[in-house]
């Protein structure tokens, strides 16, 4: 009965939003007009430009400057060849006295290194040519000690056009090589078997699928913005507009559940955005009807297959839901319609950042990406439009997108339930002074940000020195600075003696904890494979000596990080929020502090254990001990002993059991020693 | 329509503050007030006295910091939804949906109260007749004058025949005829057993209409009673003088106008 009540409320609210929306010419234009003209306009623009480009690139010969020794037979043969080829025009010819131009020893021209980049560039610009050809008949030592001729083609790859022209130069030189080979074979009386071979290189994908791939890279991006503009009018009107017109108070005093109000309005926004997206799809189809593919020679951007288009449209439902939720939040957040409009710009920026990844066809769709709000859904649309994609990934991104959208709507309805929707400027509750929890969070975020820039700064340093400087020079200073500035007592950051039991627990749980972290890493790597380049990065650390390992990799992080995370941040937060929450929040910061998405989950788990131990024992000393021993264990024990994966499961179970037992011991001892957990 | 036994509106030591930085604005300080069924209570007070805050608490839009309030027998916090069903609420600068016609607005609010279409039609017929809205019924509200919009709002607030009316300055902006209609309607509602609490700056209205008058000043109820009782208490004859005596005592020098307490 209550549910049906909510339902009828939703319907009423929805009907009104739609009715007013339909009577608003600007809203109609954003939902129907703009998407309808957007796509044909875009296609027209692109095809015109691209065809022009195509003609330019296909038909114009490349202009080159040639620098070659004056009287060398190979050089003059090459120049003759180039002059006879219609693909190339030799604009300038600079004859060098023999051996006047040498290549610096050690320069590897094959890998693109060349004697003097800026000189070459200046030469290209001075001659205003597409490429510079450098002919050195005796430049480099060959594999058998003899000298080999060298042919350098230099160009300035500032545009697609310069690439295309340079390709024409290299193609010409390639044919020259083939010709010379042919000649040599004939002179030697050998029949060249390659001469009669037919080489076929053909892209077997359908033209329409190829253009789908091309389109798939930009269409998700466009869909985002079409959805945003299509729903924006109704959305901004929905809360901000009602507040401004003075109808919000009347609405909120009606017997309608807040969730129903938000749901009805969000449904209207969703429909407006959806209509805009579908209209854009129709515009696309109409466009394809009026602009036949055949007439667009050399133009890759055309229209995707209809089935792919329909699938792409369906996959955009979660995306549109997310955008509708974002719009509702903006509308509820703003004090006025005008302010809501001002929020639209940052929101577009956010969409841009989220959507731009999917426009690069070089970034493949991955499990990690599929879970990112907006981005994952944009990728799913891209994959479907190009006629493929892993169904599992697409399903994952659709589900997660729907969840994000619904969560966003729920948040909006929470905002509407509070009286804050009527009182904006003033707080309704007395201020409590600056909250210690907020201060702690700010400290944690400042550390993260500082660390990010510091790691860039220290990039060239040796890793061990970098760690030492970061830990003592940054973390320690931040922690002690915070303690001094806010006048905290040593005991309030956990610097107090610990019971021998808790120290024992710390010692005993180091190895099980390392097993646990390794297991988390292993499980995670099934979902997100760790790139090989990352394990390369860890090599210098793995080569550290025992002394370095103990001092810099184990004790230093243990002392500095524990004081900062468990001593200051966690304990400051616990003055305001419950201890379990403080443990979780500080562990999240601790995980983020390692600045790698691959290490986040394992270090989060370790952070939880350390936080818990620190509260249970009432001191940070056991956590320091555990942290130090854990680092040692992780360094020496785990990589070798867990290699056979079969060993992991038993080790994990045993470790969890040991950890649980130790945990219970510490808890009970802690309780007996000091009453309830220490604050 | 009426809820559990009890009077229409019961306010018990309600306090409410707003915070501006570290400074506390006490909008309501320990306010108690009762309005029975079949009674019209007028809420008077200078600007910023806390009238709107009190009415918003009764309309479940704000929460009291302390104290409790019941409307039609329901607690404004515990049974907010029932309270909303029981009240017709008109906020100070209430607005209308510009792109809807008055008829559509009635349909909309009727549907929010889950009234049947025939029921909506019947009540609309009656209210539009009374507020003389038929000739405007199919115009868009954005095309109506401010006073006519206010009439639509009033009709909308009365649509579901609420047993309790909470009206914040209902006659502001109305012409003499519409104001008189509104007053007349409040009068009729009382006879039908409604409980009406309304704020106003027009003293003559209050004088003419109210069974009881409450004067709010700086968040406190300075006086509460029938006109007769107020006259007795302050020794003034006209409501205007009573109001000035109670609410502006701190501003006007006593005796400066020859009507201070000393002259009683
Ligand atoms: N949303 C709010 N945020 C902060 N302070 C508020 C808010 N609403 C009211 N106040 C403060 O509470 C006090 C009472 O305001 P209220 O609007 O209740 O007065 P009022 O009696 O309705 O005045 P008026 O006759 O001008 O309508 C004022 O001092 C005002 O500044
Ligand atoms: Mg007011």
Short mmCIF file of N, CA and C in Angstrom, two decimals, chain A residues 424-575:
data_model
loop_
_atom_site.label_atom_id
_atom_site.label_comp_id
_atom_site.label_asym_id
_atom_site.label_seq_id
_atom_site.Cartn_x
_atom_site.Cartn_y
_atom_site.Cartn_z
N UNK A 424 19.54 27.53 3.01
CA UNK A 424 20.79 27.25 2.31
C UNK A 424 21.95 27.91 2.98
N UNK A 425 21.81 29.17 3.18
CA UNK A 425 23.00 29.91 3.55
C UNK A 425 23.44 29.59 4.97
N UNK A 426 22.47 29.56 5.88
CA UNK A 426 22.86 29.37 7.27
C UNK A 426 22.86 27.90 7.64
N UNK A 427 23.76 27.57 8.51
CA UNK A 427 23.74 26.22 9.03
C UNK A 427 22.61 26.12 10.03
N UNK A 428 21.99 24.98 10.11
CA UNK A 428 20.87 24.87 11.03
C UNK A 428 21.34 24.36 12.38
N UNK A 429 22.59 23.92 12.45
CA UNK A 429 23.08 23.44 13.73
C UNK A 429 24.26 24.28 14.18
N UNK A 430 24.44 24.42 15.48
CA UNK A 430 25.55 25.25 15.93
C UNK A 430 26.89 24.66 15.49
N UNK A 431 27.82 25.51 15.09
CA UNK A 431 29.14 25.01 14.70
C UNK A 431 29.89 24.49 15.91
N UNK A 432 30.61 23.40 15.74
CA UNK A 432 31.31 22.79 16.88
C UNK A 432 32.77 23.19 16.92
N UNK A 433 33.15 24.21 16.21
CA UNK A 433 34.57 24.49 16.07
C UNK A 433 35.07 23.61 14.93
N UNK A 434 36.34 23.80 14.55
CA UNK A 434 36.85 22.98 13.45
C UNK A 434 36.95 21.54 13.94
N UNK A 435 36.36 20.65 13.17
CA UNK A 435 36.28 19.29 13.68
C UNK A 435 37.62 18.59 13.52
N UNK A 436 38.05 17.84 14.53
CA UNK A 436 39.33 17.13 14.45
C UNK A 436 39.33 16.12 13.31
N UNK A 437 38.18 15.50 13.05
CA UNK A 437 38.13 14.51 11.98
C UNK A 437 38.40 15.17 10.64
N UNK A 438 37.79 16.36 10.46
CA UNK A 438 37.99 17.03 9.20
C UNK A 438 39.45 17.44 9.04
N UNK A 439 40.02 17.90 10.17
CA UNK A 439 41.43 18.29 10.14
C UNK A 439 42.30 17.09 9.74
N UNK A 440 41.96 15.93 10.31
CA UNK A 440 42.76 14.74 10.02
C UNK A 440 42.65 14.36 8.56
N UNK A 441 41.43 14.46 8.02
CA UNK A 441 41.24 14.12 6.61
C UNK A 441 42.03 15.07 5.74
N UNK A 442 41.96 16.36 6.10
CA UNK A 442 42.71 17.35 5.31
C UNK A 442 44.20 17.02 5.35
N UNK A 443 44.68 16.65 6.54
CA UNK A 443 46.10 16.26 6.64
C UNK A 443 46.40 15.09 5.71
N UNK A 444 45.52 14.06 5.76
CA UNK A 444 45.73 12.89 4.92
C UNK A 444 45.76 13.25 3.44
N UNK A 445 44.81 14.11 3.03
CA UNK A 445 44.76 14.47 1.61
C UNK A 445 45.96 15.32 1.22
N UNK A 446 46.37 16.19 2.15
CA UNK A 446 47.55 17.01 1.87
C UNK A 446 48.77 16.12 1.69
N UNK A 447 48.88 15.08 2.52
CA UNK A 447 50.00 14.15 2.39
C UNK A 447 49.95 13.46 1.02
N UNK A 448 48.75 13.03 0.63
CA UNK A 448 48.63 12.35 -0.66
C UNK A 448 49.07 13.26 -1.80
N UNK A 449 48.57 14.50 -1.77
CA UNK A 449 48.88 15.44 -2.84
C UNK A 449 50.38 15.75 -2.85
N UNK A 450 50.92 16.02 -1.66
CA UNK A 450 52.33 16.34 -1.55
C UNK A 450 53.18 15.19 -2.07
N UNK A 451 52.73 14.00 -1.72
CA UNK A 451 53.49 12.81 -2.11
C UNK A 451 53.51 12.65 -3.63
N UNK A 452 52.37 12.99 -4.23
CA UNK A 452 52.26 12.85 -5.67
C UNK A 452 53.31 13.72 -6.36
N UNK A 453 53.40 14.99 -5.91
CA UNK A 453 54.36 15.88 -6.55
C UNK A 453 55.78 15.52 -6.17
N UNK A 454 55.95 15.10 -4.91
CA UNK A 454 57.28 14.74 -4.43
C UNK A 454 57.82 13.56 -5.23
N UNK A 455 56.94 12.59 -5.53
CA UNK A 455 57.42 11.42 -6.25
C UNK A 455 57.89 11.81 -7.64
N UNK A 456 57.27 12.85 -8.21
CA UNK A 456 57.74 13.34 -9.50
C UNK A 456 59.11 13.98 -9.36
N UNK A 457 59.25 14.74 -8.26
CA UNK A 457 60.50 15.45 -8.01
C UNK A 457 61.66 14.50 -7.78
N UNK A 458 61.36 13.40 -7.07
CA UNK A 458 62.43 12.48 -6.70
C UNK A 458 62.63 11.38 -7.73
N UNK A 459 61.95 11.53 -8.88
CA UNK A 459 61.94 10.43 -9.85
C UNK A 459 63.35 10.02 -10.26
N UNK A 460 64.26 11.01 -10.35
CA UNK A 460 65.60 10.66 -10.84
C UNK A 460 66.50 10.05 -9.76
N UNK A 461 66.09 10.12 -8.52
CA UNK A 461 66.93 9.68 -7.42
C UNK A 461 66.96 8.17 -7.32
N UNK A 462 67.89 7.67 -6.54
CA UNK A 462 67.87 6.23 -6.32
C UNK A 462 66.67 5.92 -5.43
N UNK A 463 66.00 4.81 -5.68
CA UNK A 463 64.75 4.52 -4.97
C UNK A 463 64.91 4.53 -3.45
N UNK A 464 66.00 3.95 -2.97
CA UNK A 464 66.15 3.86 -1.51
C UNK A 464 66.30 5.25 -0.90
N UNK A 465 67.11 6.08 -1.55
CA UNK A 465 67.28 7.44 -1.05
C UNK A 465 65.94 8.17 -1.10
N UNK A 466 65.21 7.94 -2.20
CA UNK A 466 63.90 8.57 -2.35
C UNK A 466 62.98 8.19 -1.20
N UNK A 467 62.98 6.91 -0.85
CA UNK A 467 62.11 6.46 0.25
C UNK A 467 62.51 7.14 1.55
N UNK A 468 63.82 7.15 1.81
CA UNK A 468 64.28 7.73 3.07
C UNK A 468 63.89 9.20 3.15
N UNK A 469 64.09 9.93 2.05
CA UNK A 469 63.77 11.36 2.06
C UNK A 469 62.27 11.56 2.24
N UNK A 470 61.47 10.76 1.50
CA UNK A 470 60.02 10.92 1.61
C UNK A 470 59.55 10.65 3.03
N UNK A 471 60.03 9.57 3.59
CA UNK A 471 59.52 9.17 4.91
C UNK A 471 59.93 10.17 5.99
N UNK A 472 61.25 10.43 6.08
CA UNK A 472 61.70 11.31 7.16
C UNK A 472 61.49 12.76 6.82
N UNK A 473 61.73 13.11 5.59
CA UNK A 473 61.68 14.52 5.22
C UNK A 473 60.27 15.03 4.97
N UNK A 474 59.34 14.11 4.71
CA UNK A 474 57.99 14.60 4.42
C UNK A 474 56.96 14.08 5.42
N UNK A 475 56.83 12.75 5.48
CA UNK A 475 55.79 12.18 6.36
C UNK A 475 56.05 12.56 7.82
N UNK A 476 57.30 12.39 8.26
CA UNK A 476 57.63 12.66 9.66
C UNK A 476 57.38 14.12 9.98
N UNK A 477 57.79 14.99 9.04
CA UNK A 477 57.63 16.43 9.28
C UNK A 477 56.15 16.79 9.32
N UNK A 478 55.38 16.22 8.42
CA UNK A 478 53.94 16.50 8.43
C UNK A 478 53.33 16.05 9.75
N UNK A 479 53.67 14.85 10.18
CA UNK A 479 53.07 14.31 11.40
C UNK A 479 53.47 15.13 12.62
N UNK A 480 54.78 15.37 12.77
CA UNK A 480 55.22 16.11 13.96
C UNK A 480 54.73 17.55 13.88
N UNK A 481 54.70 18.10 12.66
CA UNK A 481 54.19 19.46 12.50
C UNK A 481 52.76 19.55 12.98
N UNK A 482 51.96 18.59 12.60
CA UNK A 482 50.55 18.58 13.01
C UNK A 482 50.45 18.50 14.54
N UNK A 483 51.27 17.61 15.12
CA UNK A 483 51.24 17.44 16.58
C UNK A 483 51.61 18.74 17.27
N UNK A 484 52.65 19.42 16.76
CA UNK A 484 53.11 20.65 17.41
C UNK A 484 52.10 21.78 17.22
N UNK A 485 51.61 21.94 16.00
CA UNK A 485 50.71 23.05 15.71
C UNK A 485 49.44 22.95 16.55
N UNK A 486 48.91 21.73 16.67
CA UNK A 486 47.65 21.60 17.41
C UNK A 486 47.88 21.17 18.85
N UNK A 487 49.13 21.19 19.28
CA UNK A 487 49.45 20.93 20.69
C UNK A 487 48.93 19.60 21.21
N UNK A 488 49.14 18.54 20.45
CA UNK A 488 48.67 17.23 20.91
C UNK A 488 49.68 16.64 21.89
N UNK A 489 49.17 15.93 22.90
CA UNK A 489 50.08 15.25 23.83
C UNK A 489 50.57 13.95 23.20
N UNK A 490 51.79 13.51 23.58
CA UNK A 490 52.31 12.27 23.00
C UNK A 490 51.34 11.10 23.18
N UNK A 491 50.69 11.04 24.35
CA UNK A 491 49.82 9.88 24.57
C UNK A 491 48.60 9.92 23.64
N UNK A 492 48.21 11.14 23.21
CA UNK A 492 47.02 11.20 22.37
C UNK A 492 47.32 10.81 20.94
N UNK A 493 48.62 10.65 20.58
CA UNK A 493 48.91 10.08 19.27
C UNK A 493 49.43 8.66 19.43
N UNK A 494 49.11 8.05 20.57
CA UNK A 494 49.43 6.63 20.75
C UNK A 494 50.85 6.36 21.16
N UNK A 495 51.60 7.40 21.54
CA UNK A 495 52.97 7.18 22.01
C UNK A 495 52.93 6.88 23.51
N UNK A 496 52.66 5.65 23.82
CA UNK A 496 52.64 5.24 25.22
C UNK A 496 53.04 3.78 25.26
N UNK A 497 53.52 3.34 26.44
CA UNK A 497 54.02 1.95 26.51
C UNK A 497 52.92 0.96 26.15
N UNK A 498 53.37 -0.17 25.59
CA UNK A 498 52.40 -1.19 25.22
C UNK A 498 52.66 -2.44 26.04
N UNK A 499 51.63 -3.24 26.23
CA UNK A 499 51.80 -4.47 27.00
C UNK A 499 52.64 -5.46 26.18
N UNK A 500 53.34 -6.34 26.91
CA UNK A 500 54.19 -7.30 26.19
C UNK A 500 53.32 -8.24 25.35
N UNK A 501 52.09 -8.47 25.81
CA UNK A 501 51.20 -9.34 25.02
C UNK A 501 50.95 -8.74 23.64
N UNK A 502 50.65 -7.44 23.63
CA UNK A 502 50.33 -6.84 22.34
C UNK A 502 51.55 -6.82 21.43
N UNK A 503 52.74 -6.64 22.02
CA UNK A 503 53.96 -6.70 21.20
C UNK A 503 54.14 -8.12 20.65
N UNK A 504 53.82 -9.10 21.47
CA UNK A 504 53.90 -10.49 21.02
C UNK A 504 52.94 -10.75 19.88
N UNK A 505 51.72 -10.24 20.02
CA UNK A 505 50.73 -10.39 18.95
C UNK A 505 51.26 -9.78 17.67
N UNK A 506 51.88 -8.61 17.80
CA UNK A 506 52.41 -7.94 16.62
C UNK A 506 53.46 -8.82 15.94
N UNK A 507 54.39 -9.34 16.74
CA UNK A 507 55.45 -10.18 16.19
C UNK A 507 54.86 -11.39 15.47
N UNK A 508 53.88 -12.03 16.14
CA UNK A 508 53.36 -13.29 15.62
C UNK A 508 52.50 -13.10 14.38
N UNK A 509 51.92 -11.91 14.23
CA UNK A 509 50.99 -11.80 13.10
C UNK A 509 51.65 -11.24 11.84
N UNK A 510 52.95 -10.93 11.90
CA UNK A 510 53.59 -10.35 10.72
C UNK A 510 53.52 -11.28 9.52
N UNK A 511 53.93 -12.53 9.73
CA UNK A 511 53.97 -13.46 8.59
C UNK A 511 52.55 -13.76 8.07
N UNK A 512 51.60 -14.10 8.96
CA UNK A 512 50.25 -14.32 8.44
C UNK A 512 49.71 -13.13 7.68
N UNK A 513 50.01 -11.93 8.15
CA UNK A 513 49.52 -10.73 7.48
C UNK A 513 50.13 -10.62 6.09
N UNK A 514 51.41 -10.96 6.00
CA UNK A 514 52.07 -10.91 4.68
C UNK A 514 51.43 -11.91 3.73
N UNK A 515 51.07 -13.07 4.26
CA UNK A 515 50.39 -14.07 3.42
C UNK A 515 49.05 -13.52 2.95
N UNK A 516 48.35 -12.91 3.89
CA UNK A 516 47.04 -12.35 3.56
C UNK A 516 47.16 -11.30 2.45
N UNK A 517 48.12 -10.38 2.63
CA UNK A 517 48.29 -9.33 1.63
C UNK A 517 48.64 -9.93 0.27
N UNK A 518 49.51 -10.96 0.30
CA UNK A 518 49.89 -11.60 -0.97
C UNK A 518 48.67 -12.24 -1.62
N UNK A 519 47.80 -12.83 -0.78
CA UNK A 519 46.60 -13.46 -1.33
C UNK A 519 45.68 -12.42 -1.96
N UNK A 520 45.53 -11.30 -1.27
CA UNK A 520 44.69 -10.23 -1.83
C UNK A 520 45.25 -9.79 -3.17
N UNK A 521 46.58 -9.64 -3.22
CA UNK A 521 47.22 -9.21 -4.46
C UNK A 521 46.97 -10.22 -5.58
N UNK A 522 47.06 -11.50 -5.20
CA UNK A 522 46.89 -12.55 -6.20
C UNK A 522 45.46 -12.55 -6.75
N UNK A 523 44.50 -12.46 -5.81
CA UNK A 523 43.09 -12.45 -6.23
C UNK A 523 42.83 -11.25 -7.13
N UNK A 524 43.41 -10.13 -6.74
CA UNK A 524 43.20 -8.91 -7.51
C UNK A 524 43.80 -9.03 -8.90
N UNK A 525 44.95 -9.70 -8.98
CA UNK A 525 45.63 -9.77 -10.28
C UNK A 525 44.86 -10.65 -11.25
N UNK A 526 43.92 -11.45 -10.71
CA UNK A 526 43.07 -12.20 -11.64
C UNK A 526 42.16 -11.23 -12.37
N UNK A 527 41.68 -10.22 -11.64
CA UNK A 527 40.80 -9.22 -12.25
C UNK A 527 41.59 -8.16 -13.03
N UNK A 528 42.61 -7.60 -12.37
CA UNK A 528 43.42 -6.57 -13.02
C UNK A 528 44.85 -7.08 -13.13
N UNK A 529 45.20 -7.65 -14.26
CA UNK A 529 46.58 -8.14 -14.40
C UNK A 529 47.55 -6.98 -14.21
N UNK A 530 48.63 -7.27 -13.47
CA UNK A 530 49.60 -6.21 -13.20
C UNK A 530 50.56 -6.10 -14.39
N UNK A 531 50.70 -4.91 -14.94
CA UNK A 531 51.60 -4.75 -16.08
C UNK A 531 53.04 -5.12 -15.69
N UNK A 532 53.76 -5.71 -16.64
CA UNK A 532 55.13 -6.14 -16.36
C UNK A 532 56.01 -4.96 -15.99
N UNK A 533 55.73 -3.80 -16.57
CA UNK A 533 56.60 -2.65 -16.32
C UNK A 533 56.60 -2.29 -14.83
N UNK A 534 55.53 -2.62 -14.14
CA UNK A 534 55.47 -2.27 -12.73
C UNK A 534 56.39 -3.15 -11.89
N UNK A 535 56.43 -4.43 -12.23
CA UNK A 535 57.33 -5.28 -11.44
C UNK A 535 58.78 -4.93 -11.74
N UNK A 536 59.03 -4.41 -12.97
CA UNK A 536 60.38 -3.91 -13.29
C UNK A 536 60.78 -2.82 -12.30
N UNK A 537 59.79 -1.96 -12.01
CA UNK A 537 60.07 -0.82 -11.15
C UNK A 537 60.55 -1.25 -9.77
N UNK A 538 60.10 -2.43 -9.33
CA UNK A 538 60.42 -2.86 -7.97
C UNK A 538 61.82 -3.49 -7.88
N UNK A 539 62.45 -3.71 -9.02
CA UNK A 539 63.74 -4.41 -9.03
C UNK A 539 64.81 -3.77 -8.14
N UNK A 540 65.04 -2.44 -8.25
CA UNK A 540 66.11 -1.87 -7.44
C UNK A 540 65.89 -2.11 -5.95
N UNK A 541 64.61 -2.11 -5.54
CA UNK A 541 64.31 -2.34 -4.14
C UNK A 541 64.63 -3.79 -3.76
N UNK A 542 64.35 -4.69 -4.69
CA UNK A 542 64.62 -6.09 -4.41
C UNK A 542 66.12 -6.36 -4.30
N UNK A 543 66.94 -5.45 -4.84
CA UNK A 543 68.38 -5.67 -4.78
C UNK A 543 69.01 -5.08 -3.53
N UNK A 544 68.21 -4.46 -2.65
CA UNK A 544 68.75 -3.79 -1.47
C UNK A 544 69.47 -4.80 -0.57
N UNK A 545 70.54 -4.30 0.12
CA UNK A 545 71.26 -5.17 1.05
C UNK A 545 70.43 -5.37 2.31
N UNK A 546 70.92 -6.27 3.17
CA UNK A 546 70.17 -6.56 4.40
C UNK A 546 70.05 -5.31 5.27
N UNK A 547 71.18 -4.61 5.40
CA UNK A 547 71.16 -3.40 6.24
C UNK A 547 70.19 -2.38 5.68
N UNK A 548 70.26 -2.19 4.37
CA UNK A 548 69.34 -1.23 3.75
C UNK A 548 67.90 -1.67 3.94
N UNK A 549 67.68 -2.95 3.79
CA UNK A 549 66.31 -3.45 3.94
C UNK A 549 65.79 -3.19 5.34
N UNK A 550 66.61 -3.50 6.34
CA UNK A 550 66.14 -3.34 7.71
C UNK A 550 65.91 -1.87 8.03
N UNK A 551 66.90 -1.03 7.66
CA UNK A 551 66.82 0.37 8.07
C UNK A 551 65.83 1.16 7.22
N UNK A 552 65.95 1.02 5.90
CA UNK A 552 65.18 1.93 5.04
C UNK A 552 63.85 1.33 4.60
N UNK A 553 63.83 0.04 4.36
CA UNK A 553 62.58 -0.54 3.85
C UNK A 553 61.68 -1.05 4.96
N UNK A 554 62.24 -1.23 6.16
CA UNK A 554 61.40 -1.79 7.20
C UNK A 554 61.16 -0.81 8.36
N UNK A 555 62.23 -0.36 9.00
CA UNK A 555 62.04 0.48 10.18
C UNK A 555 61.53 1.88 9.82
N UNK A 556 62.14 2.47 8.80
CA UNK A 556 61.76 3.83 8.45
C UNK A 556 60.28 3.97 8.13
N UNK A 557 59.75 3.17 7.20
CA UNK A 557 58.32 3.31 6.93
C UNK A 557 57.48 2.98 8.16
N UNK A 558 57.91 1.99 8.93
CA UNK A 558 57.11 1.59 10.10
C UNK A 558 56.94 2.77 11.04
N UNK A 559 58.05 3.44 11.38
CA UNK A 559 57.97 4.53 12.34
C UNK A 559 57.19 5.71 11.76
N UNK A 560 57.59 6.14 10.56
CA UNK A 560 56.98 7.37 10.02
C UNK A 560 55.52 7.17 9.67
N UNK A 561 55.21 6.07 8.99
CA UNK A 561 53.84 5.87 8.55
C UNK A 561 52.91 5.59 9.72
N UNK A 562 53.38 4.83 10.70
CA UNK A 562 52.51 4.56 11.85
C UNK A 562 52.20 5.83 12.61
N UNK A 563 53.23 6.65 12.83
CA UNK A 563 52.98 7.89 13.57
C UNK A 563 51.94 8.72 12.81
N UNK A 564 52.10 8.82 11.49
CA UNK A 564 51.20 9.66 10.72
C UNK A 564 49.80 9.06 10.63
N UNK A 565 49.72 7.80 10.18
CA UNK A 565 48.40 7.25 9.88
C UNK A 565 47.67 6.76 11.12
N UNK A 566 48.36 5.98 11.93
CA UNK A 566 47.68 5.43 13.11
C UNK A 566 47.76 6.39 14.29
N UNK A 567 48.89 7.09 14.40
CA UNK A 567 49.05 7.97 15.55
C UNK A 567 48.21 9.23 15.40
N UNK A 568 48.43 9.96 14.31
CA UNK A 568 47.75 11.26 14.19
C UNK A 568 46.39 11.11 13.51
N UNK A 569 46.39 10.64 12.26
CA UNK A 569 45.14 10.70 11.48
C UNK A 569 44.04 9.86 12.11
N UNK A 570 44.33 8.60 12.40
CA UNK A 570 43.28 7.72 12.90
C UNK A 570 42.79 8.18 14.27
N UNK A 571 43.70 8.54 15.14
CA UNK A 571 43.28 8.92 16.49
C UNK A 571 42.55 10.26 16.51
N UNK A 572 42.93 11.17 15.60
CA UNK A 572 42.20 12.43 15.54
C UNK A 572 40.78 12.19 15.05
N UNK A 573 40.65 11.28 14.09
CA UNK A 573 39.31 11.02 13.58
C UNK A 573 38.45 10.35 14.63
N UNK A 574 39.07 9.50 15.44
CA UNK A 574 38.30 8.76 16.44
C UNK A 574 37.77 9.68 17.53
N UNK A 575 38.23 10.93 17.57
CA UNK A 575 37.65 11.85 18.55
C UNK A 575 36.23 12.20 18.15
#
